[in-house]
Coordinates of C-alpha atoms in Angstrom, one line a residue:
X1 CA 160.1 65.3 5.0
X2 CA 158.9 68.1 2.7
X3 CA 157.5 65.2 0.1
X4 CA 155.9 63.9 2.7
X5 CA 154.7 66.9 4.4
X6 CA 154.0 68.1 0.9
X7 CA 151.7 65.1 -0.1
X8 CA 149.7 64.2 2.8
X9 CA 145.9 64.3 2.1
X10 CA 142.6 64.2 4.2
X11 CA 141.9 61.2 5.6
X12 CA 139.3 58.6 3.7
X13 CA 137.7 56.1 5.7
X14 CA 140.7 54.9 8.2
X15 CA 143.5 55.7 5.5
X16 CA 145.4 58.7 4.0
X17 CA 146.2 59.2 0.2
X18 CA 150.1 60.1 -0.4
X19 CA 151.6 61.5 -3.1
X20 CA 155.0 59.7 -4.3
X21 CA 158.4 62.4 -5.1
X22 CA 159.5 60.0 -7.5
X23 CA 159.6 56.6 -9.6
X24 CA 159.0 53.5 -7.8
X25 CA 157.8 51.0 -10.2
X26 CA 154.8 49.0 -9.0
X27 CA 153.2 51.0 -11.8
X28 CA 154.2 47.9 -13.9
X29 CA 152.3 45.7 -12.0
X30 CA 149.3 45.6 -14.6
X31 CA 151.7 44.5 -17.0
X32 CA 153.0 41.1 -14.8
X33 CA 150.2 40.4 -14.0
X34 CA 149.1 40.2 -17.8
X35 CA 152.6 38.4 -17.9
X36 CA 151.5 35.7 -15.0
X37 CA 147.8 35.4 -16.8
X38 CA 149.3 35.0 -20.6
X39 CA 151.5 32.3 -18.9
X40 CA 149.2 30.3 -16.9
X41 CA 146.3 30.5 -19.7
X42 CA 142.3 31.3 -19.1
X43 CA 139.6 28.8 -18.4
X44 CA 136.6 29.5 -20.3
X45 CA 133.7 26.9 -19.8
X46 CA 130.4 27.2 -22.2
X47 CA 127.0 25.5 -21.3
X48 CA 125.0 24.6 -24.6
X49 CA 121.3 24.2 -23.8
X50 CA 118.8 23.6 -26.9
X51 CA 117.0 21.1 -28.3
X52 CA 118.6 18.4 -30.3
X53 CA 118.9 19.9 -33.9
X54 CA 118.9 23.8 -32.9
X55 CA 122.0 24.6 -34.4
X56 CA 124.3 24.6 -31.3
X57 CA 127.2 22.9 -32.7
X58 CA 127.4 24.7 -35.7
X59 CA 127.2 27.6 -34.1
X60 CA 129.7 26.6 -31.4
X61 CA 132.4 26.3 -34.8
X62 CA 131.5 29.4 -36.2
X63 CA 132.3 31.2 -32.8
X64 CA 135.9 29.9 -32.1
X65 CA 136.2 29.2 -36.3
X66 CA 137.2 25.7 -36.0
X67 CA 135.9 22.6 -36.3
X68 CA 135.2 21.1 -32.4
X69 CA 134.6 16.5 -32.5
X70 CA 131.0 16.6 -31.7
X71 CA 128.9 13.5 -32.4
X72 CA 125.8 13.7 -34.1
X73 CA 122.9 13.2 -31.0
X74 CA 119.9 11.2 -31.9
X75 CA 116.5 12.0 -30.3
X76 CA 115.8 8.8 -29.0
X77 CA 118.0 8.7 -25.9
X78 CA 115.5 8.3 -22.6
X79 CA 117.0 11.2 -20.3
X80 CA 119.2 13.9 -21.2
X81 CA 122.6 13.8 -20.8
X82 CA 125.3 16.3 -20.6
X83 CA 128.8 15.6 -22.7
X84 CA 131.5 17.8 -21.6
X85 CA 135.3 18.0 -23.9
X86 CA 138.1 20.5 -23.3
X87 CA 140.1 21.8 -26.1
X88 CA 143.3 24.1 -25.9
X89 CA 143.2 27.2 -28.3
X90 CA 145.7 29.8 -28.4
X91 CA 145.7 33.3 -30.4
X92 CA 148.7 35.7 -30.1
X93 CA 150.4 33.8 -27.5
X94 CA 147.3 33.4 -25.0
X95 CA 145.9 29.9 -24.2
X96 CA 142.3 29.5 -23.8
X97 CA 141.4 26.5 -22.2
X98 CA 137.6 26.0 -23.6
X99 CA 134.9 23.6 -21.8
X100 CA 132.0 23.1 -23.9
X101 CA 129.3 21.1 -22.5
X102 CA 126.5 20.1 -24.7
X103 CA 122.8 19.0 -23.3
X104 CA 121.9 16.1 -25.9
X105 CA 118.8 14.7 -25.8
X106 CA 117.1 18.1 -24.2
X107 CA 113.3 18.1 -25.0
X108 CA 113.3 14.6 -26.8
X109 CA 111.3 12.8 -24.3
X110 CA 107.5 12.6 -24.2
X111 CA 107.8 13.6 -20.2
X112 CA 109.6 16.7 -20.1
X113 CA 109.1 17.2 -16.5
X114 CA 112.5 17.0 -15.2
X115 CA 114.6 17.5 -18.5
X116 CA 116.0 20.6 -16.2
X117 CA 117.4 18.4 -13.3
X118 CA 120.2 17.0 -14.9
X119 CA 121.5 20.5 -16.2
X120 CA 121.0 22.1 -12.4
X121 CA 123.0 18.9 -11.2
X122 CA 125.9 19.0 -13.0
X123 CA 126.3 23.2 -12.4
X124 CA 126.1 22.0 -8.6
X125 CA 128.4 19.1 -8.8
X126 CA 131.2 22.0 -10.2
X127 CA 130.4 24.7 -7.8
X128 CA 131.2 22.0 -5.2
X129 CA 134.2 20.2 -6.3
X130 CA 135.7 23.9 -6.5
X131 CA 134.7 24.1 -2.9
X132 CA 135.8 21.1 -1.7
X133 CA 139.2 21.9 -3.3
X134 CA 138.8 25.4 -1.5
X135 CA 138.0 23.7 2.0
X136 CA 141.1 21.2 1.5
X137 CA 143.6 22.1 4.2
X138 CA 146.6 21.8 1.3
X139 CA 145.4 23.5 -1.3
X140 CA 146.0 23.9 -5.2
X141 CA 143.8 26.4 -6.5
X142 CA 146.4 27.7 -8.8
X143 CA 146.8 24.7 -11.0
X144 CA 143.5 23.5 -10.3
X145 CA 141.0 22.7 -13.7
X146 CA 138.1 25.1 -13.0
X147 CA 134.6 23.3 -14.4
X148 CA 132.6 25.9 -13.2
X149 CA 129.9 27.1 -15.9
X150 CA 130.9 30.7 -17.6
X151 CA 128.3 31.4 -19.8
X152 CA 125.1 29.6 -20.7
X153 CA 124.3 29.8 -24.4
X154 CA 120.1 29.1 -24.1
X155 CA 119.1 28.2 -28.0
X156 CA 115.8 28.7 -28.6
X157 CA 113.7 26.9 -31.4
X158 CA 112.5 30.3 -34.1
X159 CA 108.7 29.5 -33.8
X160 CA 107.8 33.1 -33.9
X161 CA 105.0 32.4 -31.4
X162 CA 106.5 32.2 -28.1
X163 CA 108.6 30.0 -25.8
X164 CA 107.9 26.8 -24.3
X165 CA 107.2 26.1 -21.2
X166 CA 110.1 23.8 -21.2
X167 CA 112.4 27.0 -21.8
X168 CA 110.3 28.8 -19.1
X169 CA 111.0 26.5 -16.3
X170 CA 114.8 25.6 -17.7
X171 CA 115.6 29.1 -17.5
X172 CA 114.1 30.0 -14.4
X173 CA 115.7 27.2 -12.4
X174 CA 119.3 28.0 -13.8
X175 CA 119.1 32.0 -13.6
X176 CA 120.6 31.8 -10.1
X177 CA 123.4 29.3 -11.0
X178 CA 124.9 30.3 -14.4
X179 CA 124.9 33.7 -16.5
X180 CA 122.3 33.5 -19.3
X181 CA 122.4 34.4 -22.9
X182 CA 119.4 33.6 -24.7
X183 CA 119.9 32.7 -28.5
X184 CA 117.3 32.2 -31.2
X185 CA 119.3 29.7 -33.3
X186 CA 118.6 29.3 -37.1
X187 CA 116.9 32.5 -37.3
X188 CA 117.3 32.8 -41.2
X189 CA 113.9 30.3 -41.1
X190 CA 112.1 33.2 -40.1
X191 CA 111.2 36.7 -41.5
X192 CA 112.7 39.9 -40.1
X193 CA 109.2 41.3 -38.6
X194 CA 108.6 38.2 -37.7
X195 CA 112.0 37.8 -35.7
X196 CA 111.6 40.9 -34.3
X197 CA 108.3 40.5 -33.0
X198 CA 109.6 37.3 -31.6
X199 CA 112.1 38.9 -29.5
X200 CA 110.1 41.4 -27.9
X201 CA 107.6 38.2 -27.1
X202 CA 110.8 36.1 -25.9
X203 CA 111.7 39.7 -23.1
X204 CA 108.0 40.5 -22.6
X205 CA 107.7 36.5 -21.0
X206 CA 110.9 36.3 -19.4
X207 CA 110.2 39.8 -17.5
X208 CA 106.8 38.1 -16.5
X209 CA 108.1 35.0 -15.2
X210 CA 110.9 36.6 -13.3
X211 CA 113.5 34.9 -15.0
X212 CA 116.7 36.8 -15.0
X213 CA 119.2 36.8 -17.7
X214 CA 122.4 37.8 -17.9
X215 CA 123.2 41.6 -18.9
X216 CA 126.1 43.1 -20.1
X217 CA 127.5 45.2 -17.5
X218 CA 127.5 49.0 -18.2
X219 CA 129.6 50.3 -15.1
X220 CA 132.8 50.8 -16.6
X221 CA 133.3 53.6 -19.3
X222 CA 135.2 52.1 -21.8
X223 CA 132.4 49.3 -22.6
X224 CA 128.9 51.1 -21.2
X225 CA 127.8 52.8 -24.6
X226 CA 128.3 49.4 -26.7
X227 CA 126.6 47.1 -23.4
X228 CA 123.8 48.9 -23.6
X229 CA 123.3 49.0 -27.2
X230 CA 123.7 45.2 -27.1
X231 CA 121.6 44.8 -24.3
X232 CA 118.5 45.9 -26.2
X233 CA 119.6 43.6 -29.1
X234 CA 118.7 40.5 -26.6
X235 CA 117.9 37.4 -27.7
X236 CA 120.4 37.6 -30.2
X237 CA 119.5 35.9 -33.6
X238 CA 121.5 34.2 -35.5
X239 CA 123.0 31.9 -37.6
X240 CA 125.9 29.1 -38.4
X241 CA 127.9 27.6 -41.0
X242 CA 131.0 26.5 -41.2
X243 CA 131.2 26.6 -45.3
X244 CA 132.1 29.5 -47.8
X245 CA 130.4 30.9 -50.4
X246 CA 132.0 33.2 -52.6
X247 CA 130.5 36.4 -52.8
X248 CA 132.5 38.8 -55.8
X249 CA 136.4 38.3 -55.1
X250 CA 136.3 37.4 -51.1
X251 CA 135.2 33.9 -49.9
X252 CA 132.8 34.7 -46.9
X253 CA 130.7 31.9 -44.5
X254 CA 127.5 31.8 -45.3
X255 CA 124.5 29.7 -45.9
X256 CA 123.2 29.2 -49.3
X257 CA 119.5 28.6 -50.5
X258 CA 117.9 28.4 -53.8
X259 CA 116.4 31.9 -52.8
X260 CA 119.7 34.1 -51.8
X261 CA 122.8 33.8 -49.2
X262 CA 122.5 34.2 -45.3
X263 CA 126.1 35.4 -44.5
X264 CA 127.1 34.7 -40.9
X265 CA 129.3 37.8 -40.6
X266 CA 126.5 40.1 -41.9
X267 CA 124.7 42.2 -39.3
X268 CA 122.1 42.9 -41.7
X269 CA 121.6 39.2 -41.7
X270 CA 122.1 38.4 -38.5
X271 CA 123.3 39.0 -35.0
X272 CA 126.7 36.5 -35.1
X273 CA 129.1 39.3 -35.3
X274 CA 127.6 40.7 -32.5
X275 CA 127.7 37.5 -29.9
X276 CA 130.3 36.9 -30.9
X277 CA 132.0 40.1 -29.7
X278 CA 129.8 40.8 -26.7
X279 CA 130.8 37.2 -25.6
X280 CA 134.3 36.6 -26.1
X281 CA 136.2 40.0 -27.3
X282 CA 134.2 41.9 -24.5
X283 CA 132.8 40.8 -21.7
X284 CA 134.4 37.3 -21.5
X285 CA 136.3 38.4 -18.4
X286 CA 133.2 39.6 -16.6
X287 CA 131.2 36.2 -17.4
X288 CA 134.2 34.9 -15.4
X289 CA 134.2 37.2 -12.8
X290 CA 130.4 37.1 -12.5
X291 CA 130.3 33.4 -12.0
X292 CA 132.9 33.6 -9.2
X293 CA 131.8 36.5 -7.4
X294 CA 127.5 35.7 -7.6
X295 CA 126.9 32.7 -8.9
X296 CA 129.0 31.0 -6.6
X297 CA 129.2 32.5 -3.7
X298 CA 125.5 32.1 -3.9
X299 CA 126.3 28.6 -3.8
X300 CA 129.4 28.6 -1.3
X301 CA 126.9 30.6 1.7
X302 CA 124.2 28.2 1.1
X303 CA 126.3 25.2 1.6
X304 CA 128.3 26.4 4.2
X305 CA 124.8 27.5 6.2
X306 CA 123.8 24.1 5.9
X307 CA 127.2 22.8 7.4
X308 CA 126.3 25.4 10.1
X309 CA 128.8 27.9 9.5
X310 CA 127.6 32.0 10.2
X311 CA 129.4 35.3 10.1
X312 CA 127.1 36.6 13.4
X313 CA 126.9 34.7 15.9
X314 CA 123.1 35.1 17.8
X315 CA 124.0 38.0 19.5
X316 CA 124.7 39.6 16.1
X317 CA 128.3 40.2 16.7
X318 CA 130.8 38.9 14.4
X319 CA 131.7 34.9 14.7
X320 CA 135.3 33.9 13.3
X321 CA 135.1 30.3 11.5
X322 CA 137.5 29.1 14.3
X323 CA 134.6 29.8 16.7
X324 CA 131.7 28.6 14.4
X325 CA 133.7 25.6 13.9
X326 CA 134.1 24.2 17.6
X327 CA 130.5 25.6 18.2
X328 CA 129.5 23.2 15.1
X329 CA 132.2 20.8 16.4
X330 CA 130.5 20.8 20.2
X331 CA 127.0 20.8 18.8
X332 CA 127.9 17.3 16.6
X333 CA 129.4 15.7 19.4
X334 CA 126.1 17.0 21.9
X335 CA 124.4 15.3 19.1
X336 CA 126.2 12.4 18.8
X337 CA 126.2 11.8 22.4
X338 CA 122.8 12.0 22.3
X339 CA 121.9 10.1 19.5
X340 CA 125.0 7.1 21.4
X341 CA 122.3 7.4 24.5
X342 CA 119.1 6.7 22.3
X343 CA 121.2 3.6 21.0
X344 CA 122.1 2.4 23.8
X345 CA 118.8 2.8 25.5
X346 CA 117.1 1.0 22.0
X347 CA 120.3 -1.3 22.0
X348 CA 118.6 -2.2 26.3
X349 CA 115.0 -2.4 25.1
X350 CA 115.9 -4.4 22.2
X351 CA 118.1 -6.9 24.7
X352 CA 115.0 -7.0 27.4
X353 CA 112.6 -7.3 24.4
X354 CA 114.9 -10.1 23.6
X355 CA 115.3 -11.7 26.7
X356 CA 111.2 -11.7 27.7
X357 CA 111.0 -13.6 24.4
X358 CA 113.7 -16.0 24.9
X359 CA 112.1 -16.6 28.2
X360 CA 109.0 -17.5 26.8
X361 CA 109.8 -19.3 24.3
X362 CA 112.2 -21.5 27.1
X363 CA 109.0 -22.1 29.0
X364 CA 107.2 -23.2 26.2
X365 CA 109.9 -25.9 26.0
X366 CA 109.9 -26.7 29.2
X367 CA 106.4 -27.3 29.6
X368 CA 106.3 -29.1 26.2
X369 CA 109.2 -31.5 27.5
X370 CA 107.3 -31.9 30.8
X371 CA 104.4 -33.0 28.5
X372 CA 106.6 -35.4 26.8
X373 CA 108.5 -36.7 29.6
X374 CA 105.0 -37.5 31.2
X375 CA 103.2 -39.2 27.9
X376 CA 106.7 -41.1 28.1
X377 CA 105.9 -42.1 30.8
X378 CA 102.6 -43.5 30.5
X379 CA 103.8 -45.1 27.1
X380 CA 106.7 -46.5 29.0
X381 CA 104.2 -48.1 32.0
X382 CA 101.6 -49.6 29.0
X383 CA 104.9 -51.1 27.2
X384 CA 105.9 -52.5 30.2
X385 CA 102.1 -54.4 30.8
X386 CA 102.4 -55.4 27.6
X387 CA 105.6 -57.0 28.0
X388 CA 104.3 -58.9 30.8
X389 CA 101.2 -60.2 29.2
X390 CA 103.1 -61.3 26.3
X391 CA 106.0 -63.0 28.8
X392 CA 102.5 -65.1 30.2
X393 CA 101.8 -66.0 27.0
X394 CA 105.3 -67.0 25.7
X395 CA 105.2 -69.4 28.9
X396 CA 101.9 -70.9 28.1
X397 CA 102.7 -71.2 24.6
X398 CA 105.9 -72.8 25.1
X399 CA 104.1 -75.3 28.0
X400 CA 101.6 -76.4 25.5
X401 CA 104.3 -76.9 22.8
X402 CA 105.7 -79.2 25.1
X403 CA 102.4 -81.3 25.9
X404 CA 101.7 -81.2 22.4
X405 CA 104.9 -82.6 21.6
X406 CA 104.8 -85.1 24.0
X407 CA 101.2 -86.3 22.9
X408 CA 102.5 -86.3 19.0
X409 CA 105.3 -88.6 20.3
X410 CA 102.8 -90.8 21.9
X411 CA 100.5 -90.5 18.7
X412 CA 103.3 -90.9 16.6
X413 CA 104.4 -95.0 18.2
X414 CA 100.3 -95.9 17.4
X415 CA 100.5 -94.8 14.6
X416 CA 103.5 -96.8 13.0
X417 CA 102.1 -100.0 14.0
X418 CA 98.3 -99.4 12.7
X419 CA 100.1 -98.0 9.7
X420 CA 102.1 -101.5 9.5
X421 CA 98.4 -103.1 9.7
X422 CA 97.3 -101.4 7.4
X423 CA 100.1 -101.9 5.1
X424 CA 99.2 -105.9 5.1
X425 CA 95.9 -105.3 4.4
X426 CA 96.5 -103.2 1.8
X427 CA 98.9 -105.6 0.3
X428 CA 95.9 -108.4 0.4
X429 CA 93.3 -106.0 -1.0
X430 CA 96.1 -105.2 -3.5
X431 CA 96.6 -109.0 -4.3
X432 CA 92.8 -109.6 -4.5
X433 CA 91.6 -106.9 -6.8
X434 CA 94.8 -108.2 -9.1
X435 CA 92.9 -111.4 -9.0
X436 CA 89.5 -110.1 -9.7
X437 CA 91.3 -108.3 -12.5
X438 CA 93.0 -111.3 -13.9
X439 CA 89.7 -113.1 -13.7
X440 CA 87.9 -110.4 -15.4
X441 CA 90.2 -110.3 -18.0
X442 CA 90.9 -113.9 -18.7
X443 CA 88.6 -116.3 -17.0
X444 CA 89.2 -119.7 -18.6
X445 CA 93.3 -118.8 -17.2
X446 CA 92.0 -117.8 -14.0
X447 CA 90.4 -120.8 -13.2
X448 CA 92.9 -122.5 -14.5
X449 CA 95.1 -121.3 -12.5
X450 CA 92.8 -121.7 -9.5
X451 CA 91.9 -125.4 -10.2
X452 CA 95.3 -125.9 -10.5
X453 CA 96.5 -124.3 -6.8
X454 CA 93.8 -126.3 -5.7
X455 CA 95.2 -129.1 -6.7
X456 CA 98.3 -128.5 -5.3
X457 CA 97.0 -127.6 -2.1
X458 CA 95.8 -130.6 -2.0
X459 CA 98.3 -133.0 -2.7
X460 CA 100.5 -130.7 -0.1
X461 CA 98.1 -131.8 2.1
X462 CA 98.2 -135.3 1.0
X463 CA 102.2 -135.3 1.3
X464 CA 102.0 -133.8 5.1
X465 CA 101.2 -136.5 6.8
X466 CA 102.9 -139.1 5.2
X467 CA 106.1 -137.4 5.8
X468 CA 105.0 -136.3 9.9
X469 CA 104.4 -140.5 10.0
X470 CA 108.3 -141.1 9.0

């Protein structure tokens, strides 16, 4: 009672602060919790935007000092396309699930009108598989692969004149979607007045444009001084390699030209060492935080908006989602009552429209087979006169055929005995022109032969009527 009494404290806002009379140990839950994280691992995802040729992959090594499978990109391809691969790293017992997704073919095409869409797509298409998984009634958020876009590295080609307006319109579209970094990549092509120029260009147009890009955050003590020194470093330059040059007795990465050495770890030379631990030593766990807790729940109120979900109802008092779900629920079904009516009533209009046709086009027939049935008709009536004239004239023909037979039979008795006739004569004209012949040809024979019948004619004459007398 006297702890109690001892420790109670003004009230602050609905609850009281207490004072505790001894040990009771949930001071160590920091410590599982760092237990629970360093067991399940971290998700890390990195968005690579730049041109093909910027420098992204290299640098992308240099960060994590390894050596990530990356296929060289040609700049041919007709679209861009986005190439995502997950590797496992661990460092002093922590696993780091790293996402890198690469834009290949960025600013390669001749129309670089939407070279943006596909980058704003995909960032969607994450933010809403994590809120479908959210939405799902069973639920597995705690082993579930989170693809949702950390960290955008933006590489920007070292000109030294200004950006593109490529960049310009990239950057603006994916400020609200994805925390921003921008990077000048191969900066060691440039001069240092030149590069720094350059950068105050690269703030002076973003600023202008409205594009917002992602800032270190300077709230908490521990990190505010260094945030805000970094923040005025921004775009950061730098540079990548993956080799090692020896400089004196220590082998260091660097980039060697006939002219001197770039070293990647030298902030005189570049800022590397700085990205490197603004983005992962630092503020890693904020980029992570930040995408949750802005970028999408951005996304999550939109969409849920459009599914008709809202916090106050039109009254402005507060709506539960139980309630905005059956007054969604009752407005879908008002709607699909309605929109059931307007297809039944088009579904009716359609039938009659139907029917009047069908009707129409059964009259048509029916007059048509009326017309038919009539011209039969009339066909049928001339066949039949026909028929009858040509029945006459079968009769005659046949009655004629008979009298002309009958007359042929008649013709044909005459005619066998004039043709017997004439068959003698012709045999005695045939005998007679043989005689004339025979005479021509040989007259002393013929007469011969003449005298001599002559004679015999005679003496047959003689003879007869010596034998009539006995």
């Amino acid at each position: 009672m006297a702890a109690s009494r001892g420790g109670r404290q003004p009230q602050n806002d609905g609850y009281r602060t207490l004072s505790l009379s001894g040990h009771v140990g949930f001071g160590s839950l920091p410590d599982q919790l760092v237990k629970k994280s360093i067991k399940q691992g971290f998700y890390f995802n990195i968005l690579c935007i730049g041109e093909t040729g910027s420098g992204k992959s290299t640098l992308i090594n240099s960060l994590f000092n390894t050596s990530f499978d990356d296929p060289v990109s040609t700049h041919f391809l007709p679209n861009v396309r986005l190439r995502a691969q997950t590797y496992e790293l661990q460092e002093n017992n922590v696993l780091l699930k790293l996402t890198i997704v690469n834009t290949v073919g960025f600013g390669d095409q001749i129309n670089k009108e939407d070279s943006y869409q596909p980058i704003v797509d995909y960032i969607d298409a994450q933010f809403e598989a994590y809120l479908q998984e959210e939405l799902k009634i069973k639920r597995s958020l705690f082993s579930y692969h989170d693809t949702r876009i950390h960290v955008c590295l933006y590489f920007i080609s070292p000109t030294g004149h200004s950006l593109k307006t490529l960049d310009l319109l990239t950057m603006k579209s994916l400020d609200s979607k994805v925390n921003i970094i921008p990077i000048i990549g191969k900066a060691d092509s440039i001069s240092k007045t030149e590069l720094q120029k350059f950068k105050n260009k690269i703030m002076s147009e973003l600023v202008s444009n409205g594009v917002h890009i992602y800032q270190f955050p300077t709230d908490d003590e521990t990190v505010s001084k260094i945030n805000t020194i970094m923040n005025g470093h921004l775009p950061f330059a730098v540079v990548g390699s993956t080799e090692e040059v020896k400089i004196g007795n220590k082998m260091v990465r660097a980039r060697q030209y006939p002219w001197g050495i770039v070293q990647v770890e030298n902030e005189n030379h570049c800022d590397f060492v700085k990205l490197r631990e603004m983005l992962i030593s630092t503020n890693m766990e904020d980029l992570r935080e930040q995408t949750h807790a802005r970028h999408y729940e951005l996304y999550r109120r939109c969409r849920l908006e459009e599914m008709g979900f809202r916090d106050i109802g039109p009254e402005n008092k507060p709506v539960s989602l139980q309630e905005a779900y059956e007054a969604k629920r009752h407005e879908f079904y008002l709607e699909l009552q309605r929109k059931e009516e307007e297809m039944r009533q088009q579904f009716v209009q359609r039938v009659k429209e139907k029917e009047a046709i069908l009707k129409e086009a059964e009259q048509q027939v029916q007059t048509k087979f009326e017309h038919r049935m009539l011209m039969h008709r009339e066909v049928k009536l001339k066949l039949e006169k026909q028929k009858k004239v040509l029945e006459d004239e079968i009769a005659m023909f046949i009655e004629k055929k008979a009298n002309a037979e009958l007359l042929q039979s008649q013709a044909s008795v005459s005619t066998s005995v004039v043709s017997l006739k004439r068959d003698k004569d012709r045999k005695k004209n045939q005998g007679f022109r043989l005689e004339l012949l025979c005479f021509d040809v040989r007259d002393e024979e013929i007469v011969n032969v003449h005298e001599q019948r002559e004679r015999e004619k005679l003496e047959r004459e003689r003879n007869s009527p010596r034998e009539f007398q006995k």
